[in-house]
Short mmCIF file of C-alpha atoms in Angstrom, two decimals:
data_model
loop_
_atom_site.label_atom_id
_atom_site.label_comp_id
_atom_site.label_asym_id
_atom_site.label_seq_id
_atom_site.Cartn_x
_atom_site.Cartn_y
_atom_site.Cartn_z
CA UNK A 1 -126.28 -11.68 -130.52
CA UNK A 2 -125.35 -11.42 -127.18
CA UNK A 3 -124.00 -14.95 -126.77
CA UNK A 4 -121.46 -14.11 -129.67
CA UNK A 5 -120.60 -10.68 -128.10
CA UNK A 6 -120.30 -12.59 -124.64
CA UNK A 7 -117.67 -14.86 -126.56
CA UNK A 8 -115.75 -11.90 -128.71
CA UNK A 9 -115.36 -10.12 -125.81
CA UNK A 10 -113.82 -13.09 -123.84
CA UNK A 11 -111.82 -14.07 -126.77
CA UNK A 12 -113.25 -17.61 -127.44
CA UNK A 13 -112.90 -17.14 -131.42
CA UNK A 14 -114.35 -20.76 -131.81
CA UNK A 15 -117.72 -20.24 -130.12
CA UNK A 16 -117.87 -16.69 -131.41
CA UNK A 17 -117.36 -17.83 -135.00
CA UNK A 18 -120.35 -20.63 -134.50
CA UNK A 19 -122.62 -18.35 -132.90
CA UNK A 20 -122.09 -16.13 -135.83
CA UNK A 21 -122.83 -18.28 -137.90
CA UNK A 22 -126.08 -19.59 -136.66
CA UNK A 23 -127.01 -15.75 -136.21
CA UNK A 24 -126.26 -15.16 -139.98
CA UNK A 25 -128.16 -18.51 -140.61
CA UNK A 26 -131.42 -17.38 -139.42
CA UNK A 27 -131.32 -14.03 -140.33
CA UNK A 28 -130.57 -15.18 -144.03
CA UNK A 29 -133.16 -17.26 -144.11
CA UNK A 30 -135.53 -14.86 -142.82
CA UNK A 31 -134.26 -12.31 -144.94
CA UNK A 32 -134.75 -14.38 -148.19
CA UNK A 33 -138.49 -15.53 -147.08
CA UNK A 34 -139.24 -12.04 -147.41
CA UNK A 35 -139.66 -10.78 -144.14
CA UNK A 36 -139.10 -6.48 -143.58
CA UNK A 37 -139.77 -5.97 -139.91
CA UNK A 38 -137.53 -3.22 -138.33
CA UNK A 39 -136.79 -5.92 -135.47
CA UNK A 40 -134.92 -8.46 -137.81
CA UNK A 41 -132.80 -5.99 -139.81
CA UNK A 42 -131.61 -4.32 -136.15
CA UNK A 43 -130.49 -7.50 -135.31
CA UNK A 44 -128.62 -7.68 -139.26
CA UNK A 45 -127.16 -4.54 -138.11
CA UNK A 46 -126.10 -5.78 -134.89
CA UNK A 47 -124.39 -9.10 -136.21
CA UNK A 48 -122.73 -7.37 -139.10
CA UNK A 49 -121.34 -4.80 -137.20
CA UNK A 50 -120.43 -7.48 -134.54
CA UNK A 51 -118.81 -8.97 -137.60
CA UNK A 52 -116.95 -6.21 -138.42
CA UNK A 53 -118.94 -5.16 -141.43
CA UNK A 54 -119.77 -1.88 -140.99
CA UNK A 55 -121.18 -0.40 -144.47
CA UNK A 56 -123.50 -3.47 -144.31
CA UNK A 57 -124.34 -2.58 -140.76
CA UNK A 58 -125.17 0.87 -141.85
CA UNK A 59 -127.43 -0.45 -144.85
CA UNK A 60 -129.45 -2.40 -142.25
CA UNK A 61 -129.67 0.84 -140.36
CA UNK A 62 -131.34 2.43 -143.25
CA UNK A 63 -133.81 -0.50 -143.67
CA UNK A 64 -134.97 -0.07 -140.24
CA UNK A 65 -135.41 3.45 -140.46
CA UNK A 66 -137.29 2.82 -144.09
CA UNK A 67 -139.44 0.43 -142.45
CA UNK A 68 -140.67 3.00 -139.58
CA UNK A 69 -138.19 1.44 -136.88
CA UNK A 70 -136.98 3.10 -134.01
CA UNK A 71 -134.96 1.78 -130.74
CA UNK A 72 -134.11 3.12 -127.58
CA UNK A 73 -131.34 6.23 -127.74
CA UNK A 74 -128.23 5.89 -128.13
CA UNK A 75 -128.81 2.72 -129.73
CA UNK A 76 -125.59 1.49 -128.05
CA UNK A 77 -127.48 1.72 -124.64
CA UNK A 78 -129.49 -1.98 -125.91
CA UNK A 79 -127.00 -2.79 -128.55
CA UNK A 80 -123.62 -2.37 -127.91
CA UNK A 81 -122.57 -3.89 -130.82
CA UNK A 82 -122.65 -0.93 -132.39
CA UNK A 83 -120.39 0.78 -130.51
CA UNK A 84 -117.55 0.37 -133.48
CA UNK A 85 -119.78 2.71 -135.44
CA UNK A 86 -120.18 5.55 -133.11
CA UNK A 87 -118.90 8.57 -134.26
CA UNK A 88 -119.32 7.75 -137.92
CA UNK A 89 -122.04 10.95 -139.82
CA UNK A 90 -123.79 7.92 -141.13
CA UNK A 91 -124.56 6.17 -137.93
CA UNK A 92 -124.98 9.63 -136.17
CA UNK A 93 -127.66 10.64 -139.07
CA UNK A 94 -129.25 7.69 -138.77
CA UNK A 95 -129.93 8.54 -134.71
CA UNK A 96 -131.06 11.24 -135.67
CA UNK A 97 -133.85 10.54 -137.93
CA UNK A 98 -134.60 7.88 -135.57
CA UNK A 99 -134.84 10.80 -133.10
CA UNK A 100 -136.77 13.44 -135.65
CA UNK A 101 -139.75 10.13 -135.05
CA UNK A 102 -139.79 9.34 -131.52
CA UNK A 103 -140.12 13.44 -131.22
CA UNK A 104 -142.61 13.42 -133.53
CA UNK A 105 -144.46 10.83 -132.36
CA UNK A 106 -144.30 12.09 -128.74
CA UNK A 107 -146.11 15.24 -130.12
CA UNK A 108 -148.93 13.53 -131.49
CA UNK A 109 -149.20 12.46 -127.82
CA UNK A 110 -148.82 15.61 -126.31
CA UNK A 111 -145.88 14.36 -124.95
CA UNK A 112 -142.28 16.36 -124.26
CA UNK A 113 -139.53 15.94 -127.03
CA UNK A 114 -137.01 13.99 -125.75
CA UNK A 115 -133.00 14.30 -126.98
CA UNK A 116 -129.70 11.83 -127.14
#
């Protein structure tokens, strides 16, 4: 992910297309062996928002936060390929529930809430 950022944001279309590719290669084939860990289907969101896809980014979103993910707030601060999607009430809701379970599992430590 970062190697094809690294290119789009230099403007080298032909190694950003092929590292695309190989990103959407893997993940595919992850995807279709079955596996639902909250790590893989960040990435998905990454590369298809990277990609320009943002309702699929979004859906990936979701499956994170179905599967009891969370990442490090704003999400933008470790993947800044999401950056097209701030602002949107989807992305912003989905922060938030992300949020809602850090919070909640800091209290179950005793620990301070923390916010965005």
């Amino acid at each position: 992910l970062d190697v094809a950022l690294a290119y789009s944001r230099t403007g080298n279309a032909e190694r950003f297309d092929d590292a695309m590719k190989r990103l959407k290669r893997v993940n595919s084939r992850l995807i279709s062996e079955g596996v639902t860990h909250p790590v893989l289907f960040m990435g998905e969101a990454a590369h298809q928002s990277l990609a320009g896809n943002l309702d699929s980014s979004l859906d990936f979103l979701d499956r994170v936060v179905a599967e009891g993910g969370t990442g490090r707030l704003p999400l933008v601060l470790d993947w800044p390929q999401f950056e097209p999607l701030q602002g949107n009430p989807r992305f912003e809701a989905i922060q938030t529930h992300m949020l809602e379970r850090i919070n909640a599992q800091r209290a179950e430590l005793g620990l301070k809430p923390v916010s965005i």
